[in-house]
Amino acid sequence: MNWDNMPLVVILVLAVIGNNQSVSLAVAVLLVMKFLGLTTWISSIENHGLDIGITILTMVVLTPLALGRVSIVDMMVAFKTQAGLVAIIVGMIVSWVATQGLYFLKASPEATTALIIGTIGGVCFLNGLAIGPLIAGGVAAMIINLLNSLKQ
């Protein structure tokens, strides 16, 4: 086996140990694609996967609306309760933080590896979700910006 595959194999082992099916499946698919020589497909996933994934996640979140389980009245109630208002504000903040994370990951490839390791650890051992790198990147960017501003 090619040593270039070892990080994926290690992540696969951690995912299996951590009983995380989504990470196990993702790594297994990537390994199979590598073994079959489908590197252009892997490059396409790298280039377009995030947009496709965010679109699918957005569809999942909007599914209750499409199925009629949430009405316009239900949505208006969210503006009238403390929990609803907090959820709206936090949703907006986290969305912005994720955007900062996307910029950070593109600008700091050296941090991407560390964020991936942290996310895999969180997914495998803390029952987290693999969506973490964007949020983690945003939080990391904010902390780094804060530390840089304190140095000046």
Short mmCIF file of C-alpha atoms in Angstrom, two decimals:
data_model
loop_
_atom_site.label_atom_id
_atom_site.label_comp_id
_atom_site.label_asym_id
_atom_site.label_seq_id
_atom_site.Cartn_x
_atom_site.Cartn_y
_atom_site.Cartn_z
CA MET A 1 0.00 0.00 0.00
CA ASN A 2 1.14 3.53 -0.78
CA TRP A 3 2.27 5.49 2.31
CA ASP A 4 0.27 8.46 0.98
CA ASN A 5 -2.84 6.51 1.98
CA MET A 6 -1.72 6.05 5.59
CA PRO A 7 -3.42 9.22 6.97
CA LEU A 8 -6.73 8.06 5.48
CA VAL A 9 -6.21 4.56 6.89
CA VAL A 10 -5.48 6.01 10.34
CA ILE A 11 -8.61 8.16 10.16
CA LEU A 12 -10.61 5.12 9.04
CA VAL A 13 -9.34 3.12 12.01
CA LEU A 14 -10.17 5.99 14.39
CA ALA A 15 -13.62 6.33 12.87
CA VAL A 16 -14.29 2.62 13.25
CA ILE A 17 -13.02 2.67 16.85
CA GLY A 18 -15.13 5.76 17.52
CA ASN A 19 -18.11 4.07 15.83
CA ASN A 20 -18.62 6.99 13.44
CA GLN A 21 -20.31 5.72 10.31
CA SER A 22 -20.24 8.98 8.36
CA VAL A 23 -16.47 9.42 8.68
CA SER A 24 -15.89 5.69 8.07
CA LEU A 25 -17.96 5.83 4.89
CA ALA A 26 -16.33 9.04 3.67
CA VAL A 27 -12.82 7.69 4.15
CA ALA A 28 -13.69 4.30 2.67
CA VAL A 29 -15.14 5.95 -0.45
CA LEU A 30 -12.04 8.14 -0.84
CA LEU A 31 -9.73 5.14 -0.43
CA VAL A 32 -11.69 3.13 -3.00
CA MET A 33 -11.57 6.09 -5.39
CA LYS A 34 -7.79 6.32 -4.90
CA PHE A 35 -7.33 2.58 -5.45
CA LEU A 36 -9.43 2.78 -8.63
CA GLY A 37 -7.39 5.72 -9.90
CA LEU A 38 -10.30 8.16 -9.83
CA THR A 39 -8.16 11.10 -8.72
CA THR A 40 -10.02 13.54 -10.98
CA TRP A 41 -13.21 12.68 -9.11
CA ILE A 42 -11.42 13.29 -5.83
CA SER A 43 -10.29 16.66 -7.16
CA SER A 44 -13.88 17.45 -8.13
CA ILE A 45 -14.99 16.58 -4.60
CA GLU A 46 -12.29 18.89 -3.25
CA ASN A 47 -13.36 21.72 -5.55
CA HIS A 48 -17.15 21.36 -5.37
CA GLY A 49 -17.90 19.10 -2.40
CA LEU A 50 -18.29 21.86 0.15
CA ASP A 51 -20.88 23.68 -1.95
CA ILE A 52 -22.74 20.44 -2.64
CA GLY A 53 -22.59 19.44 1.03
CA ILE A 54 -23.86 22.81 2.23
CA THR A 55 -26.68 22.62 -0.33
CA ILE A 56 -27.67 19.15 0.90
CA LEU A 57 -27.52 20.27 4.55
CA THR A 58 -29.68 23.29 3.70
CA MET A 59 -32.18 20.99 1.99
CA VAL A 60 -32.29 18.81 5.11
CA VAL A 61 -32.96 21.83 7.31
CA LEU A 62 -35.72 23.05 4.95
CA THR A 63 -37.38 19.62 4.62
CA PRO A 64 -39.92 20.25 7.44
CA LEU A 65 -41.09 23.31 5.49
CA ALA A 66 -41.41 21.31 2.28
CA LEU A 67 -43.39 18.61 4.08
CA GLY A 68 -45.71 21.15 5.69
CA ARG A 69 -44.61 20.30 9.23
CA VAL A 70 -43.62 23.93 9.83
CA SER A 71 -46.01 26.68 8.80
CA ILE A 72 -45.55 30.39 8.40
CA VAL A 73 -47.37 30.77 11.73
CA ASP A 74 -44.84 28.48 13.39
CA MET A 75 -42.05 30.57 11.92
CA MET A 76 -43.61 33.78 13.23
CA VAL A 77 -43.84 32.29 16.73
CA ALA A 78 -40.03 32.02 16.71
CA PHE A 79 -39.89 35.82 16.82
CA LYS A 80 -42.09 35.92 19.92
CA THR A 81 -40.28 33.52 22.25
CA GLN A 82 -36.99 33.88 24.08
CA ALA A 83 -35.73 30.54 22.73
CA GLY A 84 -36.76 31.49 19.21
CA LEU A 85 -35.01 34.87 19.34
CA VAL A 86 -31.86 33.36 20.82
CA ALA A 87 -31.89 30.65 18.13
CA ILE A 88 -32.25 33.24 15.37
CA ILE A 89 -29.38 35.34 16.71
CA VAL A 90 -27.12 32.33 17.32
CA GLY A 91 -27.95 30.97 13.86
CA MET A 92 -26.89 34.27 12.30
CA ILE A 93 -23.67 34.44 14.35
CA VAL A 94 -22.69 30.83 13.65
CA SER A 95 -23.39 31.31 9.95
CA TRP A 96 -21.03 34.29 9.94
CA VAL A 97 -18.41 32.39 11.96
CA ALA A 98 -18.56 29.51 9.46
CA THR A 99 -17.95 31.97 6.62
CA GLN A 100 -14.88 33.29 8.44
CA GLY A 101 -13.76 29.68 8.84
CA LEU A 102 -14.05 29.10 5.11
CA TYR A 103 -11.85 32.12 4.40
CA PHE A 104 -9.41 31.02 7.10
CA LEU A 105 -9.11 27.48 5.73
CA LYS A 106 -8.41 28.82 2.24
CA ALA A 107 -5.82 31.31 3.50
CA SER A 108 -4.07 29.05 6.05
CA PRO A 109 -3.48 25.58 4.65
CA GLU A 110 -1.18 24.76 7.56
CA ALA A 111 -4.08 25.20 9.96
CA THR A 112 -6.33 23.01 7.84
CA THR A 113 -4.46 19.86 8.87
CA ALA A 114 -4.76 20.74 12.55
CA LEU A 115 -8.46 21.52 12.19
CA ILE A 116 -9.02 18.23 10.39
CA ILE A 117 -7.27 16.33 13.18
CA GLY A 118 -9.31 18.18 15.79
CA THR A 119 -12.55 17.59 13.91
CA ILE A 120 -11.84 13.90 13.40
CA GLY A 121 -11.04 13.61 17.12
CA GLY A 122 -14.28 15.38 17.99
CA VAL A 123 -16.29 13.25 15.59
CA CYS A 124 -14.76 9.95 16.65
CA PHE A 125 -14.51 10.45 20.39
CA LEU A 126 -16.97 13.20 21.34
CA ASN A 127 -19.83 12.18 19.03
CA GLY A 128 -19.45 15.44 17.13
CA LEU A 129 -20.37 16.17 13.54
CA ALA A 130 -17.91 16.47 10.68
CA ILE A 131 -19.28 19.91 9.87
CA GLY A 132 -16.89 21.21 12.53
CA PRO A 133 -13.99 22.47 10.37
CA LEU A 134 -15.88 25.53 9.14
CA ILE A 135 -17.02 26.57 12.58
CA ALA A 136 -13.67 25.62 14.12
CA GLY A 137 -11.88 27.58 11.40
CA GLY A 138 -14.02 30.63 12.12
CA VAL A 139 -13.41 30.42 15.85
CA ALA A 140 -9.68 29.87 15.22
CA ALA A 141 -9.59 32.88 12.88
CA MET A 142 -11.30 35.06 15.49
CA ILE A 143 -8.90 33.92 18.24
CA ILE A 144 -5.86 34.45 15.99
CA ASN A 145 -7.12 37.91 15.01
CA LEU A 146 -7.69 38.75 18.69
CA LEU A 147 -4.20 37.53 19.64
CA ASN A 148 -2.66 39.50 16.77
CA SER A 149 -4.48 42.66 17.81
CA LEU A 150 -3.31 42.21 21.42
CA LYS A 151 0.32 42.02 20.21
CA GLN A 152 0.08 45.43 18.57
#
